[in-house]
XYZ file of C-alpha atoms in Angstrom:
681
model
C 31.776 26.224 32.240
C 29.847 26.182 35.641
C 27.973 30.131 36.558
C 28.651 31.694 39.718
C 26.140 31.943 42.401
C 24.830 35.321 41.199
C 24.617 34.358 37.598
C 22.714 31.221 38.616
C 20.027 33.147 41.018
C 19.694 35.364 37.526
C 18.577 32.169 35.795
C 16.084 30.670 38.529
C 14.483 34.279 39.004
C 14.043 34.020 34.885
C 12.708 30.452 35.079
C 10.190 31.439 38.236
C 9.100 34.634 36.194
C 8.755 32.581 32.564
C 6.612 29.608 34.536
C 4.687 32.199 36.114
C 3.499 33.807 32.932
C 2.978 30.446 31.436
C 0.699 29.249 33.743
C -1.303 32.438 33.813
C -1.522 31.966 29.853
C -2.929 28.566 29.891
C -5.373 29.075 32.397
C -6.601 32.673 30.502
C -6.606 30.453 26.980
C -8.533 27.592 28.987
C -11.213 29.867 30.009
C -11.067 31.863 27.151
C -11.445 28.102 25.125
C -14.310 27.245 27.054
C -16.047 30.318 26.253
C -15.295 30.177 22.577
C -16.591 26.910 22.176
C -20.003 27.663 23.925
C -20.324 30.675 21.906
C -19.653 28.271 18.482
C -22.428 25.867 19.631
C -24.680 28.499 20.591
C -24.021 30.344 17.066
C -24.513 27.179 15.154
C -27.851 26.430 16.935
C -29.089 29.870 15.932
C -28.114 29.430 12.282
C -29.841 26.015 12.188
C -32.999 27.244 13.944
C -33.161 30.554 11.706
C -31.685 29.336 8.582
C -35.298 28.996 7.039
C -35.760 32.816 7.159
C -32.784 33.694 5.957
C -31.954 34.284 2.153
C -29.045 32.340 0.459
C -26.500 35.095 0.374
C -27.229 35.864 4.150
C -27.027 32.023 4.981
C -23.686 32.005 2.965
C -22.186 34.961 5.021
C -23.127 33.493 8.180
C -21.585 29.650 7.651
C -18.459 31.780 6.532
C -18.278 33.362 9.715
C -18.750 30.469 11.622
C -15.878 28.475 9.407
C -13.600 31.110 10.226
C -14.415 31.172 13.928
C -13.928 27.625 14.325
C -10.507 27.694 12.396
C -9.455 30.441 14.713
C -10.590 27.974 17.582
C -8.645 25.040 16.436
C -5.592 27.518 16.042
C -6.097 28.627 19.613
C -6.544 24.883 20.764
C -3.309 23.893 18.774
C -1.190 26.425 20.393
C -2.608 25.763 24.044
C -1.266 21.993 23.506
C 1.871 23.098 22.680
C 1.807 25.559 25.877
C 0.810 22.500 28.019
C 3.299 20.280 26.483
C 6.424 22.695 27.771
C 4.845 23.670 30.984
C 7.045 21.656 33.387
C 10.165 22.246 30.937
C 9.543 25.794 29.246
C 13.178 26.032 27.098
C 16.476 24.291 26.905
C 19.013 27.000 25.532
C 19.975 30.727 25.304
C 21.684 32.894 23.230
C 22.823 36.392 23.704
C 23.550 38.298 19.947
C 24.191 41.913 19.698
C 23.790 42.549 15.860
C 25.801 45.387 13.951
C 23.473 48.200 15.279
C 24.513 47.384 18.632
C 21.101 46.309 19.507
C 21.521 43.136 21.796
C 19.055 40.189 22.171
C 18.452 37.826 24.978
C 17.144 34.853 23.258
C 15.504 31.893 25.323
C 15.030 28.763 23.175
C 12.356 25.970 23.426
C 9.752 23.907 21.463
C 7.647 26.996 20.747
C 7.137 30.405 21.602
C 6.198 32.289 24.562
C 5.716 36.011 23.919
C 3.781 38.946 26.431
C 3.261 42.062 24.378
C 6.353 42.751 23.107
C 8.454 40.454 25.453
C 9.571 36.937 24.142
C 9.891 34.967 26.981
C 10.426 31.803 24.529
C 11.529 31.715 20.961
C 10.732 28.743 18.805
C 13.861 26.724 18.111
C 12.459 26.911 14.325
C 12.714 30.639 14.455
C 15.631 32.694 12.287
C 17.889 33.735 15.054
C 17.543 30.422 16.793
C 19.711 28.707 14.106
C 22.693 30.652 15.933
C 22.479 28.055 18.863
C 22.855 25.151 16.705
C 25.257 26.730 13.614
C 27.595 29.315 14.892
C 30.566 29.588 17.630
C 30.869 32.868 20.126
C 32.082 35.598 18.012
C 31.264 37.036 14.480
C 28.539 35.451 13.462
C 25.063 35.901 11.258
C 21.642 34.132 10.504
C 19.214 34.461 7.802
C 16.004 36.174 8.403
C 13.018 36.863 6.008
C 14.574 40.342 5.471
C 17.809 39.175 4.892
C 21.360 38.202 6.533
C 21.718 39.626 10.066
C 25.358 39.892 11.038
C 26.863 40.696 14.494
C 28.404 38.981 17.406
C 27.326 35.922 19.286
C 28.555 36.639 22.972
C 26.686 33.853 24.838
C 25.587 30.150 24.451
C 24.095 28.691 27.300
C 22.143 25.030 27.764
C 19.891 24.202 30.378
C 18.446 20.927 32.321
C 15.023 21.363 33.540
C 12.861 18.918 34.983
C 9.692 19.249 36.639
C 9.866 22.974 36.897
C 13.280 22.892 38.491
C 16.836 24.199 37.288
C 18.955 21.069 37.493
C 22.047 22.324 35.594
C 23.515 25.036 33.269
C 26.130 24.888 30.817
C 27.851 27.486 28.884
C 29.639 26.136 26.050
C 29.605 26.035 22.106
C 27.837 22.984 21.880
C 30.387 21.106 20.492
C 29.980 17.533 20.048
C 32.511 16.917 22.931
C 30.912 18.994 25.252
C 29.277 17.443 28.606
C 25.484 17.903 27.968
C 25.941 16.135 24.418
C 27.908 13.278 25.885
C 25.309 12.819 28.908
C 22.419 12.615 26.309
C 24.229 10.034 24.399
C 25.173 8.097 27.126
C 21.805 7.880 28.483
C 19.507 4.654 28.258
C 17.047 4.013 25.064
C 13.689 4.724 25.174
C 10.663 2.973 23.943
C 10.418 5.422 21.039
C 12.528 7.675 19.346
C 12.314 11.102 21.311
C 13.043 14.536 19.750
C 16.524 15.694 19.569
C 15.897 19.406 19.647
C 18.095 20.440 22.445
C 21.269 18.452 21.116
C 21.092 19.164 17.193
C 24.376 19.465 15.404
C 25.370 21.810 13.058
C 25.645 19.468 9.892
C 22.329 18.196 10.744
C 20.638 21.906 11.294
C 21.479 22.928 7.988
C 19.601 19.503 6.298
C 16.850 20.805 8.411
C 16.474 24.470 8.041
C 17.132 23.933 4.235
C 14.362 25.579 1.903
C 16.558 26.591 -0.575
C 16.476 23.240 -2.564
C 13.351 21.400 -3.354
C 14.842 17.855 -3.018
C 17.260 16.719 -0.519
C 19.228 13.491 -0.889
C 20.689 12.113 2.592
C 23.764 9.722 2.965
C 23.925 9.113 6.660
C 25.956 6.288 8.350
C 24.307 4.239 11.110
C 23.535 6.402 14.128
C 24.061 9.931 12.377
C 20.537 10.918 13.458
C 19.150 10.906 10.008
C 15.600 9.793 10.663
C 15.677 12.624 13.487
C 16.927 14.999 11.142
C 13.739 14.150 8.781
C 11.222 14.174 11.371
C 12.583 17.635 12.951
C 12.589 18.934 9.332
C 8.898 18.094 9.144
C 8.082 20.378 11.990
C 10.721 23.140 10.541
C 8.711 23.191 7.156
C 5.396 22.903 8.854
C 6.530 25.989 10.813
C 7.945 27.838 8.007
C 5.924 26.967 4.823
C 2.639 28.988 4.802
C -0.630 26.781 4.555
C 1.391 23.902 4.775
C -0.219 21.366 7.212
C 0.382 17.774 8.485
C -1.875 16.453 6.131
C 0.391 17.764 3.148
C 3.105 15.558 4.341
C 3.668 11.676 3.754
C 6.356 9.663 5.526
C 7.120 6.261 3.724
C 8.423 4.048 6.714
C 10.434 0.712 6.095
C 8.107 -1.187 7.917
C 4.967 -0.853 10.849
C 7.706 -1.438 13.530
C 9.620 1.454 12.507
C 6.563 3.613 12.076
C 5.412 3.037 15.591
C 8.743 3.570 16.726
C 8.738 7.321 15.461
C 5.220 8.145 16.314
C 6.176 10.546 19.243
C 8.760 12.582 17.800
C 6.537 15.351 15.909
C 3.694 15.108 18.905
C 6.621 16.115 21.078
C 7.622 18.947 18.962
C 4.294 20.457 19.077
C 3.077 19.173 15.585
C 0.205 16.469 14.483
C 1.645 13.368 12.965
C 2.041 13.328 9.477
C 0.691 10.866 7.178
C 2.534 7.748 7.076
C 2.531 4.369 5.221
C 5.008 1.620 3.749
C 5.342 1.039 0.227
C 3.514 -1.900 0.391
C 0.937 -0.688 1.889
C 0.894 2.501 -0.537
C 0.885 -0.220 -3.509
C -1.928 -2.067 -2.462
C -4.115 0.947 -3.437
C -3.307 0.807 -6.680
C -3.322 -3.120 -7.464
C -6.870 -4.637 -7.369
C -6.237 -7.492 -9.820
C -5.045 -9.603 -6.928
C -6.185 -10.401 -3.616
C -2.862 -9.436 -1.943
C 0.629 -8.402 -2.445
C 3.876 -9.397 -1.139
C 5.820 -7.116 1.301
C 9.624 -6.303 1.029
C 10.095 -8.093 4.243
C 8.302 -11.415 2.834
C 10.539 -10.835 0.039
C 14.049 -10.666 2.227
C 12.677 -13.798 3.908
C 11.869 -15.982 1.035
C 15.346 -14.860 -0.315
C 17.455 -15.642 2.674
C 15.742 -19.105 3.193
C 16.588 -19.890 -0.353
C 12.823 -20.022 -1.302
C 12.724 -18.094 -4.369
C 12.128 -20.348 -7.928
C 14.398 -18.309 -9.936
C 16.667 -15.894 -8.374
C 18.252 -14.581 -11.426
C 14.483 -13.787 -12.931
C 13.987 -12.018 -9.520
C 16.978 -9.929 -10.092
C 15.751 -9.239 -13.574
C 12.429 -7.814 -12.512
C 14.048 -5.267 -10.122
C 16.826 -4.170 -12.479
C 17.088 -0.520 -14.119
C 17.168 -2.732 -17.470
C 14.119 -3.969 -16.903
C 12.526 -0.416 -16.620
C 14.269 0.298 -19.944
C 12.613 -2.895 -21.542
C 9.228 -2.111 -20.302
C 9.054 1.648 -21.945
C 10.286 0.158 -25.106
C 7.443 -2.303 -24.709
C 5.018 0.021 -24.175
C 5.905 2.366 -26.980
C 5.859 -0.704 -29.661
C 2.114 -1.693 -28.184
C 1.415 2.142 -29.072
C 3.091 1.880 -32.227
C 1.106 -1.135 -33.383
C -1.999 -0.564 -31.882
C -4.612 0.665 -34.696
C -8.052 0.465 -35.871
C -7.831 -1.825 -38.772
C -11.633 -2.079 -39.945
C -14.704 0.521 -39.518
C -17.655 -0.485 -37.978
C -21.107 0.427 -37.021
C -22.662 1.476 -33.516
C -26.119 2.437 -32.986
C -26.680 1.839 -36.875
C -24.058 4.444 -37.850
C -20.521 4.209 -39.145
C -17.340 4.552 -37.108
C -14.610 4.683 -39.651
C -11.504 3.787 -38.944
C -9.348 6.591 -40.432
C -11.172 8.825 -38.221
C -10.689 6.799 -35.158
C -6.980 6.439 -35.996
C -6.459 10.309 -35.994
C -8.123 10.339 -32.544
C -6.107 7.661 -31.217
C -2.402 9.010 -32.596
C -3.116 12.561 -33.083
C -5.636 14.206 -31.073
C -5.549 12.322 -27.859
C -1.963 11.126 -28.415
C -0.446 12.398 -24.851
C -2.531 10.544 -23.152
C -1.882 6.582 -21.954
C -3.083 4.248 -24.601
C -6.096 3.015 -22.391
C -7.213 6.504 -21.772
C -7.187 7.348 -25.275
C -9.652 4.646 -25.590
C -12.036 6.164 -22.971
C -11.375 9.680 -24.307
C -12.362 8.379 -27.715
C -16.129 6.965 -26.618
C -16.592 9.995 -24.701
C -15.775 12.150 -28.021
C -18.036 9.518 -29.848
C -21.029 10.095 -27.006
C -20.307 13.880 -27.265
C -20.493 14.535 -31.051
C -23.681 11.964 -31.356
C -25.515 13.401 -28.152
C -25.244 9.981 -26.348
C -26.115 9.770 -22.901
C -22.997 8.695 -21.704
C -24.604 6.210 -18.847
C -26.195 4.228 -21.495
C -23.696 4.186 -24.307
C -20.328 4.510 -22.875
C -19.462 0.969 -21.470
C -20.794 -0.563 -24.525
C -18.828 1.747 -26.783
C -15.632 1.456 -25.028
C -16.118 -2.648 -25.381
C -16.584 -2.364 -29.513
C -13.587 -0.223 -29.294
C -11.462 -2.544 -27.757
C -12.824 -5.540 -29.730
C -11.979 -3.611 -33.109
C -8.434 -3.083 -31.649
C -7.759 -6.518 -30.596
C -6.927 -4.857 -27.076
C -7.651 -6.398 -23.827
C -8.325 -3.746 -20.904
C -6.390 -6.403 -18.649
C -3.205 -5.641 -16.994
C -2.742 -9.373 -16.377
C -3.121 -9.984 -20.145
C -0.296 -6.898 -20.606
C 1.832 -8.338 -18.093
C 1.890 -11.852 -19.481
C 2.696 -10.399 -23.227
C 5.607 -8.585 -21.666
C 7.575 -11.477 -21.097
C 6.769 -13.195 -24.380
C 7.541 -10.319 -26.265
C 10.722 -9.836 -28.727
C 12.038 -6.912 -26.824
C 12.144 -8.979 -23.657
C 13.739 -11.997 -25.132
C 16.261 -9.951 -27.107
C 17.544 -7.982 -24.103
C 17.835 -10.624 -21.670
C 17.792 -13.928 -23.781
C 15.016 -15.470 -21.937
C 12.666 -17.419 -23.458
C 10.275 -18.151 -20.555
C 7.477 -20.733 -21.111
C 3.727 -20.293 -20.518
C 3.908 -22.478 -17.181
C 6.602 -20.351 -16.065
C 5.061 -17.179 -16.586
C 1.845 -18.254 -15.335
C 3.334 -19.125 -11.849
C 4.008 -15.854 -11.166
C 0.985 -14.092 -13.278
C -1.822 -16.104 -12.358
C -2.014 -16.418 -8.790
C -3.987 -14.631 -5.809
C -1.099 -12.757 -4.003
C 1.414 -10.876 -6.226
C 4.983 -11.568 -5.390
C 7.056 -8.417 -4.480
C 9.496 -8.627 -7.440
C 6.498 -8.285 -9.862
C 4.665 -5.936 -7.832
C 6.599 -3.072 -8.888
C 6.626 -3.692 -12.551
C 3.172 -4.592 -12.549
C 2.381 -0.970 -11.169
C 4.508 0.462 -13.423
C 2.951 -1.074 -16.618
C -0.380 -0.489 -15.366
C 0.835 3.469 -14.921
C 2.038 3.522 -18.505
C -0.942 2.156 -19.999
C -3.766 3.932 -18.248
C -1.721 6.864 -16.363
C -0.588 7.242 -12.872
C -2.867 8.625 -10.508
C -2.024 12.121 -9.579
C -2.034 13.276 -6.022
C -2.296 17.196 -5.371
C -2.701 17.115 -1.721
C 0.584 15.903 -0.796
C 3.681 18.549 -1.073
C 6.155 17.062 0.846
C 7.311 13.337 0.947
C 9.903 11.520 3.725
C 11.283 8.307 2.469
C 13.540 6.844 5.136
C 15.894 3.875 4.510
C 16.116 5.014 0.864
C 18.763 2.426 -0.057
C 16.667 -0.230 0.147
C 14.257 0.885 -2.911
C 14.854 0.252 -6.782
C 15.123 2.980 -8.805
C 11.724 2.009 -10.416
C 10.107 2.531 -6.858
C 11.333 6.303 -7.163
C 10.376 6.529 -10.657
C 6.579 5.505 -9.647
C 6.630 7.855 -6.925
C 7.513 10.678 -9.026
C 5.000 10.035 -11.545
C 2.222 10.006 -8.615
C 3.853 12.854 -6.735
C 5.230 15.331 -9.747
C 4.945 18.781 -7.718
C 6.071 17.065 -4.203
C 9.147 18.192 -2.635
C 11.412 14.519 -1.750
C 13.655 14.553 1.380
C 15.277 10.969 0.710
C 17.287 9.482 3.620
C 19.441 6.280 3.798
C 22.885 4.714 3.971
C 24.081 2.459 1.048
C 25.880 0.524 3.677
C 22.939 -0.525 5.518
C 21.177 -2.061 2.353
C 18.993 -5.551 2.989
C 17.901 -5.343 -0.386
C 19.590 -8.720 -1.507
C 19.086 -7.993 -5.437
C 19.756 -4.109 -6.021
C 22.496 -2.356 -4.573
C 23.559 1.512 -4.917
C 27.029 2.425 -4.704
C 26.114 6.081 -4.037
C 22.546 7.539 -3.073
C 23.594 10.393 -5.300
C 22.666 8.154 -7.964
C 19.038 8.836 -7.286
C 19.304 12.591 -7.662
C 19.110 11.969 -11.610
C 15.578 10.739 -10.974
C 14.753 14.196 -9.072
C 15.937 16.159 -12.234
C 16.443 19.522 -10.468
C 16.643 21.856 -7.657
C 18.326 19.119 -5.542
C 21.077 18.730 -2.802
C 22.873 15.705 -1.736
C 24.206 15.712 1.741
C 26.713 13.190 3.555
C 26.619 12.640 7.383
C 29.364 10.350 8.672
C 29.552 11.201 12.470
C 27.371 8.745 14.575
C 26.097 9.454 17.653
C 24.335 6.357 18.570
C 27.112 3.455 19.268
C 29.973 3.491 21.606
C 33.704 3.595 20.023
C 34.185 0.083 20.448
C 31.046 -1.052 18.987
C 31.901 1.426 15.987
C 35.259 0.052 15.716
C 33.871 -3.381 15.249
C 31.347 -2.605 12.973
C 33.627 -0.445 10.544
C 35.706 -3.579 10.291
C 32.528 -5.610 8.850
C 32.525 -3.210 5.679
C 36.180 -2.052 5.811
C 34.972 1.550 6.813
C 37.439 4.275 7.523
C 35.159 7.439 7.701
C 32.428 6.435 10.333
C 33.554 7.910 13.373
C 31.938 7.881 17.052
C 31.108 11.028 18.852
C 30.528 9.194 21.730
C 33.313 8.686 24.717
C 34.424 5.387 24.880
C 32.135 3.622 27.658
C 35.268 0.547 28.126
C 32.548 -2.039 27.668
C 34.573 -4.510 24.769
C 32.625 -6.536 21.876
C 31.854 -9.999 23.274
C 31.822 -13.238 21.548
C 30.106 -16.278 22.799
C 29.140 -19.950 21.788
C 26.285 -21.640 22.414
C 24.339 -24.780 21.178
C 20.797 -23.746 21.352
C 18.478 -20.883 22.133
C 18.029 -21.809 25.661
C 21.543 -21.071 26.393
C 20.956 -17.328 25.956
C 19.242 -17.108 29.112
C 22.110 -16.528 31.618
C 23.289 -13.859 29.096
C 20.131 -12.169 28.702
C 19.842 -12.284 32.548
C 22.958 -10.251 32.798
C 22.124 -7.917 30.465
C 18.513 -7.092 31.559
C 19.952 -6.426 35.440
C 22.322 -3.558 33.620
C 20.507 -2.091 30.888
C 16.979 -0.817 30.212
C 16.110 -1.829 26.620
C 17.601 -5.278 25.392
C 17.132 -6.641 22.013
C 17.985 -10.182 20.744
C 18.817 -9.873 17.005
C 18.259 -13.023 14.750
C 18.987 -13.313 10.943
C 15.519 -14.509 9.979
C 11.953 -14.506 11.615
C 12.177 -18.494 11.902
C 15.428 -17.754 14.462
C 13.258 -14.988 16.335
C 10.640 -17.402 16.665
C 12.215 -20.141 18.022
C 14.364 -17.912 20.344
C 10.882 -16.430 21.746
C 9.669 -20.140 22.323
C 12.730 -20.960 24.067
C 12.826 -18.108 26.588
C 9.461 -16.288 27.030
C 8.733 -18.535 29.936
C 12.075 -17.353 31.554
C 11.522 -13.662 30.744
C 7.763 -12.268 31.231
C 8.360 -8.832 29.272
C 9.778 -10.727 26.217
C 8.253 -9.278 23.166
C 8.585 -10.819 19.636
C 8.373 -8.052 16.767
C 7.028 -8.742 13.787
C 5.966 -6.516 10.752
C 2.149 -7.048 11.010
C 0.966 -3.804 12.701
C 2.495 -4.673 16.198
C 2.715 -1.864 18.437
C 6.462 -1.631 19.549
C 6.491 -1.871 23.272
C 8.452 -3.400 25.875
C 12.012 -3.276 26.994
C 13.119 -6.753 26.119
C 12.369 -7.784 22.497
C 13.334 -10.309 20.004
C 13.366 -9.252 16.372
C 14.817 -10.543 12.998
C 17.578 -8.592 11.705
C 15.750 -7.028 8.275
C 13.021 -5.568 10.914
C 15.566 -3.824 13.219
C 16.223 -1.016 10.662
C 16.290 2.412 12.494
C 15.429 0.896 15.796
C 18.158 1.331 18.839
C 18.496 -0.189 22.132
C 21.150 -0.229 25.150
C 22.333 -3.661 24.687
C 22.000 -6.054 21.626
C 22.466 -10.104 21.032
C 23.341 -10.952 17.643
C 22.298 -14.404 17.633
C 21.804 -17.437 15.137
C 22.014 -21.288 15.856
C 24.071 -21.597 12.906
C 28.114 -21.024 13.176
C 29.186 -17.799 10.711
C 25.773 -17.367 9.430
C 26.595 -13.939 7.736
C 28.611 -14.536 4.508
C 30.152 -12.090 2.358
C 27.061 -11.377 0.316
C 25.116 -10.618 3.562
C 27.752 -8.395 5.339
C 25.084 -5.566 4.954
C 22.314 -7.326 7.037
C 25.060 -8.050 9.560
C 26.048 -4.785 9.571
C 22.372 -3.575 10.571
C 22.212 -5.695 13.286
C 25.589 -4.650 14.799
C 24.820 -0.915 14.688
C 21.643 -1.215 16.510
C 23.684 -1.443 19.640
C 24.262 1.782 21.887
C 26.357 0.790 24.725
C 26.449 -3.477 24.631
C 27.476 -5.916 22.001
C 27.552 -9.541 22.704
C 28.035 -12.021 19.378
C 26.880 -15.379 19.519
C 28.385 -18.020 16.961
C 29.455 -15.097 15.076
C 32.396 -14.766 12.678
C 35.043 -12.435 13.390
C 35.148 -9.678 11.045
């Protein structure tokens, strides 16, 4: 609903007043920070010059004061940066709320707060009262405050479009998904990187973002439901809400390096420092030093679709839930049958087998097996008053010799496949030659990486991390159960936010019927949520993508754009040129999505001379840049483009078992989808 001239002028006046005070604050803070920096530098110089004349207590007191001053300065700098970020666009929403006592609040909502004495010019979007903007309609409503639930009446919801300090548009509405403002945002063109959605967060999304009641969240969200954006806004909310939580306490697991680069702007746009980010592949490398390198998930997928896996059934077995149970049983049998069978002398003094076995199976029984040996060696050093540096290594060696046990994880992993428990469960009797092919190599294959880490963790304990308090896992459907078990053991006290879509799985050998299955790994204090609305693709594209998987519940929020999904035939990559030229002239961001990396390379070599801006995306730390890209299907996860060409030289290349991969590729398109040499689903 449009405002009358008088009300519109009031809004323009408020904007002018807000901007004026914002400019004053920035100017004041600029001067204050410069002065603070100079005083801090002079103080530290003074300490350095006079520390010889101070006693220990005085010096410690002065240094503590210096650290406190530095912290305050850093906080001031962080707030200054937030204010500077909003200097041209200070707020995006407003609510008027009258509580049960009749007190009225006029709340302007932006990325961060701006306060003058007792007057709030802008409320942070994460403040409790701001939840009314996202979750409530006009009329009787309530919100949760630290002091309890506040009830009252919501009398106004207003949205603003402010650009370069000018009021461009004002809307009064309930922020329903059919509102013109939301439709305008959804119909806009893609950017090079993901942007924040703070001005269009929907009720079901906000409830996930603001959830602090449940320690763990598992979110099943269809393609385009905004689950990645929700995860990042949830991080920003938790940083605001939880005392002492910093971005250094948050770890994001991204599916690949391209995706990590794509989302890297969101938290800074929200005024927060980027959280720690990694892929599971990079994370796993930190715990495996027995191999020169380990294979990435992307490389594994490429091998699978190019039929380069020697024994698919064996690879599937290694990534199965049954294999987890076999590894647990195998480790218990090692424990059960590991004994000191004889006494021996060390440093001309006897070590009795019975006493050693008591230490092994009683005193240190709760420790992983290899850690017990370390503990026994340290115990012997202590009771005999040995210097550990001199004796510990040789003593450990003697203990292992007498146990007939090698501190060698390659050997442990090899024996796993020769064990009776493995052969009995799977009926495999693998030859030494077959085992050697995947154990004795410089690079550890993906299907062996996870069980290798797990067996290593069982034998010597999983590394413990206390710094990480919040973990976000995106594209969760591509992780098998063992990955979650490993992460829970390494981060036992961390809260997990797990987001994925079982319909977008690209893991060819592991598939969840429902992500709710992951809840049993989290054990307790979890909530499972489903997001079924898609905000990315047009109804025309969603209608086609639904047919691929036979979905009925995936609903496009966007209005029809009357651009049909088109199908064309070409004989070679070079023939894509006219189609690509047409799309580039009509849309800002265009992608050619191929099935495999080899096909992506072929298209790039065929077209890069005709399109100077063309970029080939690979999972090798490549910067996500440019408006015209070629990317294989399994690296397109989480990305979106205005227009997409699904290309392959083959006819009907995506078979029934590969329909999820095809679904991923198709759902990257926002406005226009062109299918080249594809079957009609």
